[in-house]
XYZ file of C-alpha atoms in Angstrom:
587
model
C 41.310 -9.338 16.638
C 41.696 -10.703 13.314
C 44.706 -9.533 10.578
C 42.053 -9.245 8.243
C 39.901 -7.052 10.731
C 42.935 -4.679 11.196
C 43.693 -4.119 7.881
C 39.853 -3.264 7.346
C 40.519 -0.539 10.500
C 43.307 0.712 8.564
C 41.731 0.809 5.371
C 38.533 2.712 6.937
C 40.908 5.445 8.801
C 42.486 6.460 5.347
C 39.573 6.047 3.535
C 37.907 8.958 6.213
C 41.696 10.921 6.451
C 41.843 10.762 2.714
C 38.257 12.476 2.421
C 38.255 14.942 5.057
C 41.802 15.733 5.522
C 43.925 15.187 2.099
C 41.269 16.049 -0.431
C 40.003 19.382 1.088
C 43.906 20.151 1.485
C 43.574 20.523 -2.364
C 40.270 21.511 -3.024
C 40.436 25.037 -0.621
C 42.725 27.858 -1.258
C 44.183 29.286 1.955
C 45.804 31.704 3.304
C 49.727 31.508 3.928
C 49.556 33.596 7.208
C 46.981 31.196 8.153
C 48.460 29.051 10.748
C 49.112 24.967 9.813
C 46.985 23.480 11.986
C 44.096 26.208 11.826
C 44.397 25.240 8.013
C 44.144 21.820 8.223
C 40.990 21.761 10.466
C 39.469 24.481 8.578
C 39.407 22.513 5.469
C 38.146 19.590 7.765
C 35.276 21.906 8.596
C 34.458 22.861 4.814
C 34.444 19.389 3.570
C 31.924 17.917 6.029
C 29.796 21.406 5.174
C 30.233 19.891 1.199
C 29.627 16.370 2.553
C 26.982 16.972 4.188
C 25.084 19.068 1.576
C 25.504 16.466 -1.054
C 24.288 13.723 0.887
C 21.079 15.497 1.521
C 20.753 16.836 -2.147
C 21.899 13.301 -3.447
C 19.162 11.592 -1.157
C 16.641 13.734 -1.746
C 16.874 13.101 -5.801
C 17.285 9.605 -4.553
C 21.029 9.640 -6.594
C 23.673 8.355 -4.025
C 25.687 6.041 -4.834
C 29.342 5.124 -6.084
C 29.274 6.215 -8.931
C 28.251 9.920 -7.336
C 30.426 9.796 -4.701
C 33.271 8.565 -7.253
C 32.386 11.973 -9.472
C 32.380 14.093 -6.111
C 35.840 13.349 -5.315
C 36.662 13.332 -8.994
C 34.539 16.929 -9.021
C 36.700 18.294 -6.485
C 40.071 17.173 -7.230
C 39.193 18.689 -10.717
C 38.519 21.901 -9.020
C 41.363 21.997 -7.066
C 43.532 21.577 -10.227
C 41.246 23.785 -12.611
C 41.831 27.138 -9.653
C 45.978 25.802 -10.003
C 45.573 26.747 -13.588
C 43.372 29.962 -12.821
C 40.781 28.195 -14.400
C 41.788 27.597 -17.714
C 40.936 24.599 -19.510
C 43.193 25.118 -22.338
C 45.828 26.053 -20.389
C 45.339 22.891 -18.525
C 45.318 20.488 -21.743
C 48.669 22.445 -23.247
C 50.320 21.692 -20.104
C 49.444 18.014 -19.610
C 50.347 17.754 -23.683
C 53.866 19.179 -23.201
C 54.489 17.480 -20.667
C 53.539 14.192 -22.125
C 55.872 15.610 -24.984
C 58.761 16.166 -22.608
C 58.804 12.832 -21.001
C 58.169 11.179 -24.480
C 61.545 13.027 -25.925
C 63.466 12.236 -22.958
C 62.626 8.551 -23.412
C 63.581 8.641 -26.979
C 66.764 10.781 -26.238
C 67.818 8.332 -24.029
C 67.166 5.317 -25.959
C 69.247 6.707 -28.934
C 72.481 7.746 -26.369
C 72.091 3.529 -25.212
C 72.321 3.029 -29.038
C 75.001 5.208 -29.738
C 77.291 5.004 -26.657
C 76.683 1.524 -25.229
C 78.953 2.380 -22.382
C 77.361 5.693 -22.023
C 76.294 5.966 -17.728
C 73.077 6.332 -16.928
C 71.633 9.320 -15.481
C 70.491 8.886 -11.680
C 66.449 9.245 -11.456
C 65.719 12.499 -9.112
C 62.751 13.344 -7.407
C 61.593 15.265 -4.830
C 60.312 13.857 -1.400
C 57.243 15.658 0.291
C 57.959 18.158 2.822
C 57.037 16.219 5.800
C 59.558 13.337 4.845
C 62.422 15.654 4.696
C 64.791 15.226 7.957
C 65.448 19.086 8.036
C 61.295 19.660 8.219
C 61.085 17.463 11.832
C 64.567 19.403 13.275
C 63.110 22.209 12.580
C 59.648 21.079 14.284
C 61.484 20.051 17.266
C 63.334 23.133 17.614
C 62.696 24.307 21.393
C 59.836 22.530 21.562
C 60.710 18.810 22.439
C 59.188 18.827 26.115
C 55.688 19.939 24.888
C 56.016 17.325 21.431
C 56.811 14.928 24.145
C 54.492 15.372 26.031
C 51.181 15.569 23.461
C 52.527 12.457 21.727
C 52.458 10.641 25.449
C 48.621 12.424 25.763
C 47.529 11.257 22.163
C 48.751 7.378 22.749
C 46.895 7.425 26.048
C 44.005 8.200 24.027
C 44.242 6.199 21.329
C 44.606 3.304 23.558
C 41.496 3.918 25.497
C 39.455 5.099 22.334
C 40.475 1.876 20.757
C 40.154 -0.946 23.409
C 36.698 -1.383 22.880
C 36.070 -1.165 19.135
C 39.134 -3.532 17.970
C 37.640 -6.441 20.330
C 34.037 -5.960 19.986
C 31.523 -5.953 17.015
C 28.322 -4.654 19.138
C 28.440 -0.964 19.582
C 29.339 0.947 22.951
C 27.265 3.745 22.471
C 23.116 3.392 21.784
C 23.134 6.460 19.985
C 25.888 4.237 17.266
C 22.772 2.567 16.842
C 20.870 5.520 15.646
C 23.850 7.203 13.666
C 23.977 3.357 12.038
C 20.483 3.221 11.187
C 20.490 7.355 9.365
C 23.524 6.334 7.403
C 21.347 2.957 6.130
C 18.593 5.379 4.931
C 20.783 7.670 3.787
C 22.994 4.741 1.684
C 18.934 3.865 0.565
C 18.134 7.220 -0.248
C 15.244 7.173 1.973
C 14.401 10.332 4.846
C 17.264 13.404 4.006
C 15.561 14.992 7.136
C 16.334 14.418 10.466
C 18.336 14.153 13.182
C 21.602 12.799 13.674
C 22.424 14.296 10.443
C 25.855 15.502 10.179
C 28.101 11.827 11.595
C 25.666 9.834 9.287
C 26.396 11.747 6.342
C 30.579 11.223 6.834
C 29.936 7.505 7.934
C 27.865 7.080 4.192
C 30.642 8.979 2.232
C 33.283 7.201 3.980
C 31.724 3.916 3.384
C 31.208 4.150 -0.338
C 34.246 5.588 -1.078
C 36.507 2.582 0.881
C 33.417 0.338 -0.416
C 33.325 -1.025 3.332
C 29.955 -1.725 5.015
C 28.670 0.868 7.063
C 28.745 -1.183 10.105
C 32.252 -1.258 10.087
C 32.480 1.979 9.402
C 30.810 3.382 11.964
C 32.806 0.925 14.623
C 35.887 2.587 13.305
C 35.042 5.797 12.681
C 33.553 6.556 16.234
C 37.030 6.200 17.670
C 38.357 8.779 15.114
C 35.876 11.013 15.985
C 36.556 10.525 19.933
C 40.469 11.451 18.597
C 39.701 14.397 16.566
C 37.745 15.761 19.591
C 40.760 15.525 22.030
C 42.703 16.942 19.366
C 39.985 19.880 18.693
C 39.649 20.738 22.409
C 43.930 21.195 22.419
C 43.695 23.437 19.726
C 41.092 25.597 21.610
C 42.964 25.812 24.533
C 46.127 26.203 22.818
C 44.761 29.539 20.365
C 43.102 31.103 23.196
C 45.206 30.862 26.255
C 48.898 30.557 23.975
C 50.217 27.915 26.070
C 51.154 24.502 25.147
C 51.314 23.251 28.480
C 47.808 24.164 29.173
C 45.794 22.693 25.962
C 48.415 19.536 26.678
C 47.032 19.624 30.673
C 43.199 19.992 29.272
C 43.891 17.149 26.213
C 44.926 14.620 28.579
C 42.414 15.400 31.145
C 39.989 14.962 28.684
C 41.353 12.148 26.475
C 42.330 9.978 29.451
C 39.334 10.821 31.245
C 41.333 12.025 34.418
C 39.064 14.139 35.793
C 37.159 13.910 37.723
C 37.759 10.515 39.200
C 35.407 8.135 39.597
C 33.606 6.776 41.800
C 32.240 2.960 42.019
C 29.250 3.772 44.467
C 27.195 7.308 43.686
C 24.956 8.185 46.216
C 21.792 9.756 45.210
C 22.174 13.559 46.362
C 19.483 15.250 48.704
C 21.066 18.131 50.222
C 21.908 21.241 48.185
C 25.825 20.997 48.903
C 25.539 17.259 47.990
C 23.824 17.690 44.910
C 27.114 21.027 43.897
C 29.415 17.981 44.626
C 27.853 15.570 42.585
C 28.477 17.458 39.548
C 32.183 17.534 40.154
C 32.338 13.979 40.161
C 30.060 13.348 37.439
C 29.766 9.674 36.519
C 29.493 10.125 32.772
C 33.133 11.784 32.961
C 34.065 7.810 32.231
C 31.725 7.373 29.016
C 32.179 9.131 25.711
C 29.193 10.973 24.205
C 27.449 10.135 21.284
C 29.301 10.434 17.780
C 26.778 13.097 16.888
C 27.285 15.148 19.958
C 30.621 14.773 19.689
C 30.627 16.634 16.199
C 28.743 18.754 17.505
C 31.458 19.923 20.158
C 34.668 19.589 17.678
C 32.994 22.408 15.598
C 31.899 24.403 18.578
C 35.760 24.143 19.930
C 37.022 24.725 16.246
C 34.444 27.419 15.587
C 35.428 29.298 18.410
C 39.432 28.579 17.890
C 38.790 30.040 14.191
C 37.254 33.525 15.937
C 39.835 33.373 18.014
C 42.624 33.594 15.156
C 39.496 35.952 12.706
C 40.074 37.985 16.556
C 43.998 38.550 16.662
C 44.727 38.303 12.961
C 41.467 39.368 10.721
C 41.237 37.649 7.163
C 38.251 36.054 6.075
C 39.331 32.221 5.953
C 38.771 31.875 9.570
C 35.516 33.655 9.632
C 34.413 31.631 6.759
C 35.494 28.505 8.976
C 33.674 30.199 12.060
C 30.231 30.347 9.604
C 30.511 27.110 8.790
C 30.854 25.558 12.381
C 27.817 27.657 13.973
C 25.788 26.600 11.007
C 26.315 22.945 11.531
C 25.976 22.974 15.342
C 23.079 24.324 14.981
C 21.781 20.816 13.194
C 23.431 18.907 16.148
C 22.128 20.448 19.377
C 20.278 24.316 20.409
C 22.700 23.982 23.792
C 26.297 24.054 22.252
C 24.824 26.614 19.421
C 24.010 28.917 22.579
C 26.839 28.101 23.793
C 28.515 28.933 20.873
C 26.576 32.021 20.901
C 27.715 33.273 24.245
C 30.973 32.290 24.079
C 31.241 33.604 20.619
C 30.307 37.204 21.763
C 32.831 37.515 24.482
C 35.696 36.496 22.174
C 35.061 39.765 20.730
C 36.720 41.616 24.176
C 39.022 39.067 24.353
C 40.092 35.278 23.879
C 41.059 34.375 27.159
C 37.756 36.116 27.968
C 35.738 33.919 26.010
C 37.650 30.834 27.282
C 36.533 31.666 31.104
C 32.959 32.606 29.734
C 32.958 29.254 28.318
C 33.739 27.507 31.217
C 31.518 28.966 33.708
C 28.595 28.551 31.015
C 28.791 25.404 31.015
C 28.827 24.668 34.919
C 26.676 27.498 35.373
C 23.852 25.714 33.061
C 24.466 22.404 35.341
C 23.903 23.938 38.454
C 20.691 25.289 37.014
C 19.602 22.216 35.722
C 20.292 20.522 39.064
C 18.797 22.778 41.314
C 15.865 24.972 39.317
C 14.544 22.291 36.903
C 14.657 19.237 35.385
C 13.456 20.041 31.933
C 16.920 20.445 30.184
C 18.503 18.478 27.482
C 21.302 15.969 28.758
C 23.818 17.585 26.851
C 24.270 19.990 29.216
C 25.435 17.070 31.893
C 27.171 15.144 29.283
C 29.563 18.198 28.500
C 30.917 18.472 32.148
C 34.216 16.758 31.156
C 34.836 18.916 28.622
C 33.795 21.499 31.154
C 36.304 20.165 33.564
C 39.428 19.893 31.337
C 38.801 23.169 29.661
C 38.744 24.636 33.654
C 42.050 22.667 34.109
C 43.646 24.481 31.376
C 42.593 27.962 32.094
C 44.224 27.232 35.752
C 47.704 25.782 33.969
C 47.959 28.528 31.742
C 47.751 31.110 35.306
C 50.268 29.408 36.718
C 52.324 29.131 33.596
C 51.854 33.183 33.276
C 52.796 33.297 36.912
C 56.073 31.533 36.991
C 57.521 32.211 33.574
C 58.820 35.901 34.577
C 60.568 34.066 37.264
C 62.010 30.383 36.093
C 62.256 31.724 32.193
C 62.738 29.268 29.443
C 62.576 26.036 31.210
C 59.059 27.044 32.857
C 57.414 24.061 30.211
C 59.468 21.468 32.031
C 58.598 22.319 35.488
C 55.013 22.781 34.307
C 54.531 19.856 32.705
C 56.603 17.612 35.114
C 54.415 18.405 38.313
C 51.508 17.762 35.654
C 52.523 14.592 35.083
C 53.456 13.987 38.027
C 50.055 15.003 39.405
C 48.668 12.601 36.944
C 50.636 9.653 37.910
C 49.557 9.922 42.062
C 45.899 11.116 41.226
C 44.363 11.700 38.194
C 45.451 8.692 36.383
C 43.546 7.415 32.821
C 40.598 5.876 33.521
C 38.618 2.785 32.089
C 36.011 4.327 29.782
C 32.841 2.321 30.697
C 30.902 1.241 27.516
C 27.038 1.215 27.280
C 26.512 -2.232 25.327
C 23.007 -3.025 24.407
C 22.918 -6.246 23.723
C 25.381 -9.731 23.610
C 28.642 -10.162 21.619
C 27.456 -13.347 20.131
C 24.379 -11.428 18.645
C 26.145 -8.598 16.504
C 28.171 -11.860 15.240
C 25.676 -13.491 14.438
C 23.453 -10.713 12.610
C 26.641 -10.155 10.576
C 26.862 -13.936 9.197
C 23.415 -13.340 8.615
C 24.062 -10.506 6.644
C 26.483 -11.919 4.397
C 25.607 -15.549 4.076
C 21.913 -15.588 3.588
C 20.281 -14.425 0.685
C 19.304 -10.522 0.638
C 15.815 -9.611 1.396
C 14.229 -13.129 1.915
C 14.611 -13.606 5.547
C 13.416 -11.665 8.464
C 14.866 -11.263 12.058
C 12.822 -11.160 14.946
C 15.149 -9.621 17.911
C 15.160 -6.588 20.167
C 15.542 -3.124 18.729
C 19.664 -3.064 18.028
C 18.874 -5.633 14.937
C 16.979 -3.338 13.573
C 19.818 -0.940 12.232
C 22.254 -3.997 11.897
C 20.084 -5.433 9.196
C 18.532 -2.863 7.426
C 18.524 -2.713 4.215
C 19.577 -6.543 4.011
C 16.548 -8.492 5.238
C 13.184 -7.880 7.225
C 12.900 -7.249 10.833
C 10.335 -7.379 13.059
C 10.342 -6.186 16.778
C 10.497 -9.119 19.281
C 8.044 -7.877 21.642
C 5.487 -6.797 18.956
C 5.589 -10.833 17.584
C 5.530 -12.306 21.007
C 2.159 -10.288 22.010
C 0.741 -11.287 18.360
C 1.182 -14.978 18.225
C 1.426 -15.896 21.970
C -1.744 -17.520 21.877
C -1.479 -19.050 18.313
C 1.449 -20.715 18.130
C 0.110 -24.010 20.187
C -2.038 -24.992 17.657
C -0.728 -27.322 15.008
C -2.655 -26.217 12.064
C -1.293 -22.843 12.690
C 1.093 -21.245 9.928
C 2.459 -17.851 9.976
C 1.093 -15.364 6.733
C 3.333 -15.058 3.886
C 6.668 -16.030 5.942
C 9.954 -14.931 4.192
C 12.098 -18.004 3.054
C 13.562 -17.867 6.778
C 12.567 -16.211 9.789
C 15.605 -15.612 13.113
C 13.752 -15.655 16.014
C 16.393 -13.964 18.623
C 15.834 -15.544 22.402
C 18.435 -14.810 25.444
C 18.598 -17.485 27.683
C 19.823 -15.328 29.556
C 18.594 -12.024 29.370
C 20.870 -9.230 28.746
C 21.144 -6.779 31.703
C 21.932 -3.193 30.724
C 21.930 -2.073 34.553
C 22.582 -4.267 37.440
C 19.183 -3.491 39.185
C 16.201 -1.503 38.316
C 16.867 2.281 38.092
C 16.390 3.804 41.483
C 13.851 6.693 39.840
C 12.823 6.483 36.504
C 10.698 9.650 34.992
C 7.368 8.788 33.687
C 7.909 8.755 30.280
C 11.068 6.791 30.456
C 8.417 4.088 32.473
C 5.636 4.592 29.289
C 8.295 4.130 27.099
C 7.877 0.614 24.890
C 12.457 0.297 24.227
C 12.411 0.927 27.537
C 9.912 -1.083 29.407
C 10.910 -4.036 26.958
C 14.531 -4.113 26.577
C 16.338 -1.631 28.592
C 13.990 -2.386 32.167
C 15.698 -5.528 33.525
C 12.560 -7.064 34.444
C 11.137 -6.130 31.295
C 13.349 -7.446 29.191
C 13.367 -11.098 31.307
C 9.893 -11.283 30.806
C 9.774 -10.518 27.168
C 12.749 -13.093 26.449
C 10.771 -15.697 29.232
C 7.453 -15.211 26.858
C 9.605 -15.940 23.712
C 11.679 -18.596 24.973
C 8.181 -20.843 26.007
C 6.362 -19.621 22.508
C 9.139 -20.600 20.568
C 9.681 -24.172 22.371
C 5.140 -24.402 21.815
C 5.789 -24.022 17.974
C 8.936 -26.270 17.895
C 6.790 -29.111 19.893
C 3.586 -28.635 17.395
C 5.332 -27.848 14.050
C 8.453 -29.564 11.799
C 10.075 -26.232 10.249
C 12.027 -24.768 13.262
C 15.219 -25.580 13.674
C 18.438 -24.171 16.195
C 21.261 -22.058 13.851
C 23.026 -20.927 16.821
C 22.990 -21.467 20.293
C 25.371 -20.804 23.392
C 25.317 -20.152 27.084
C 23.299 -16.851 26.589
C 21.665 -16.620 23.155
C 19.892 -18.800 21.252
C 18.296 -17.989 17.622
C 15.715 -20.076 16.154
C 15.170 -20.641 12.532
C 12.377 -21.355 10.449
C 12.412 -22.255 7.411
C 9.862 -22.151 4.567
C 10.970 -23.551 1.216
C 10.044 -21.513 -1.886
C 7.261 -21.883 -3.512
C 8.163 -23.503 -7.432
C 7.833 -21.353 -10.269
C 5.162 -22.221 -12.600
């Protein structure tokens, strides 16, 4: 990967850290009882509420921008020092005048002590360092609790490395619903459509991008990991507020960060029997994929939501029921499943948290096994939460046997916990490769993106499968690949034949080889997966090789009757035509 591409990562992480972590940190009074970390995702929570809300207002008044998302962080950084001053403006300008008096007095006080006493010493320059750069502030952290630190910064490195592998080496996306989080945040950048769904990642990916004035592309490559992070993180705290052991959400983090349970398989075999089919979901292949960035808001705030009723539970106050609002409000944009879910669960923490915890759990599985066995006619979310399912399971059973042996072992019961854990983990449930769902060749996302930024906006047009859509919106035309074959199939033979009001180029994407998202044709396909056009084009093997056969031989028809087409790139796999129509002069 590029220096220049890192430093972009880097520059997109705390451009999203700086808006969702350090400026809410400011902008929301808290509680001091309120625990640090329940604090810091609680303001996390409120700012992609405020986020959210603006982008819709803002694009429905068609006003987003920079300059409005300049004046929104101004806005609330303004607030946050206005309530400092109990909100008086006055106040406010007397202080910043004396101290601009101060400092101007010291200066000349100094100044005339140089003059007078030339051998006077200079004072030293004091200031104070934050807390968290203080030496005493990390003792104190470590403080009886080195085993567990130990242990969740070995369980966050093993996630950041497998969050990261893909998106540092690869431009195309991992994920197709990146694709459709991509293409929301263009319209939303446009101020076209504030309604719809995904909703809530689109409107962070837009802030984010015009506030680190990086394109949204990038963004949303490097924000998707950060996501996947915060999630790992979100689930810990769950674990950790409702159970009150560190082994446990540390057992149920790396489970689910590393992707450790269950383990895969290579070979699934399609299940028949009853018992086969209860198996199957125990060994669910999806436990090696991520799910979507939207989703996967969707089940931070449902983990959050219920850690802040958790702590609203044992300690009252009304930050963490505010916090608890917020979460059930937005999961109810993201997906009806995890707000039931966050219903349910949400009603038992009110007996108990550990009760809620277990309720969880067996919700979950419980809504799998009816899906599998009763009916078919259930969202996927409820398959593609099974991991989370799994790890939160995993901690439940650490915490029992961390209740069970502490009376007898005593202090150094985290060490012998979390050494047979890792132990465990090292002979069986070691991290595991997380399988990407690419959509289409490395070479074309390159290629779009010199598109993007070397040709001229808005005067050329890309004819490709369905992922250049999002890439290029907003920059130049598109038109769908199958839609153009089926229209000029039979035209483009004839030499007198010219395409209607071209755009000053047109990129005519052709695989030579066409990309395979699955090896072989799905073993059973539902009926309107089969009537689908994305699917019977460009996700159907077969389909796709006979759309990019069709385009590859009316392509090479034009080329052999017609002067204007020429190759701009070409490789073993992909090969984009161009044609090129020279303006017409000015008069």
């Amino acid at each position: 990967m590029p220096v220049l591409e890192i430093f972009k990562a880097a520059w997109v992480i705390v451009a999203f850290i700086f808006l969702f972590v350090w400026v809410p940190g400011r902008l929301f009074a808290r509680n001091s009882l309120t625990p640090y970390v329940l604090w810091v995702a609680g303001n996390f929570v409120r700012m992609l509420v405020c986020v959210a809300a603006s982008v819709f207002i803002l694009t429905e008044i068609k006003a987003l921008g920079y300059i409005t998302a300049v004046l929104f962080v101004v806005a609330a950084l303004a607030i946050a020092w206005l309530r400092n001053h109990n909100w008086q403006v006055r106040g406010v300008v007397n202080t910043v005048q004396n101290r601009i008096l101060k400092l101007v007095h010291k200066v000349e006080g100094q100044s005339l002590t140089k003059f007078d006493d030339p051998k006077a010493k200079e004072k030293p320059v004091s200031f104070h360092l934050p807390r968290f750069l203080h030496l005493n502030f990390w003792l104190a952290l470590l403080e009886g609790r080195e085993v567990l630190i130990a242990g969740f910064v070995l369980v966050m490195i093993t996630s950041l490395a497998l969050l990261w592998q893909n998106p540092i080496h690869q431009l195309r996306y991992e994920h197709v619903e990146q694709y459709s989080v991509l293409l929301r945040a263009r319209q939303f950048a446009l101020n076209l459509q504030p309604v719809g769904r995904p909703f809530i990642f689109p409107s962070a990916l837009v802030a984010t991008s015009l506030i680190s004035a990086v394109d949204l592309a990038e963004v949303t490559r490097f924000a998707s990991p950060v996501i996947g992070i915060f999630l790992v993180i979100s689930l810990g705290i769950f674990v950790r507020i409702c159970v009150r052991t560190g082994v446990a959400a540390i057992a149920a983090m790396y489970c689910f960060g590393a992707a450790a349970l269950p383990p895969p398989t290579d070979v699934v075999p399609v299940a028949t029997t009853v018992r086969e089919k209860l198996i199957a979901l125990l060994d669910y292949a999806p436990s090696v994929t991520r799910p979507g960035t939207e989703f996967a808001i969707g089940m931070i705030l449902l983990l959050l939501g219920l850690a802040f009723l958790a702590d609203w539970h044992r300690n009252g106050g009304w930050d963490s029921l505010i916090d608890a609002v917020c979460c059930v409000a937005m999961v109810a944009i993201i997906s009806q499943y995890l707000l039931i879910a966050f219903l349910v669960a949400g009603a038992a923490m009110l007996l108990s948290p550990i009760v809620s915890i277990v309720v969880l759990f067996l919700l979950f599985y419980a809504t799998a096994i009816y899906a599998t066995l009763v009916t078919s006619t259930v969202p996927n979310d409820v398959f593609t939460i099974l991991p989370l399912a799994a790890a939160i399971g995993i901690g439940c059973f650490i915490a029992f046997v961390h209740s069970t042996l502490k009376p007898l072992i005593g202090k150094h019961v985290d060490a012998l916990v979390l050494a047979v854990c890792l132990a465990v983990a090292a002979l069986w449930a070691r991290p595991n490769y997380l399988k990407a769902q690419y959509l289409e060749y490395e070479e074309a996302a390159q290629q779009t993106k010199k598109i993007n930024t070397t040709l001229p906006r808005q005067r050329w047009e890309v004819i490709a499968p369905v992922e250049q859509l999002p890439e290029t919106f907003g920059f130049g035309g598109y038109e769908d690949l199958a839609l153009w074959v089926q229209k000029y199939k039979d035209q483009v033979g004839d030499s007198d034949f010219h395409f209607k009001d071209p755009p000053q180029d047109m990129l005519i994407y052709v695989e030579k080889n066409p990309f395979q998202m699955y090896a072989a044709e799905p073993a059973m396909v539902s009926f309107a997966t089969l009537t689908d056009a994305t699917y019977r084009n460009y996700r159907s093997p077969a389909g796709r090789a006979s759309l990019e056969s069709d385009a590859l031989q009316l392509c090479e028809k034009y080329r052999a009757h017609h002067s204007d087409m020429a190759t701009f790139y070409e490789d073993q796999n992909l090969k984009i035509y161009r044609i090129h129509t020279s303006p017409k002069p000015s008069h």
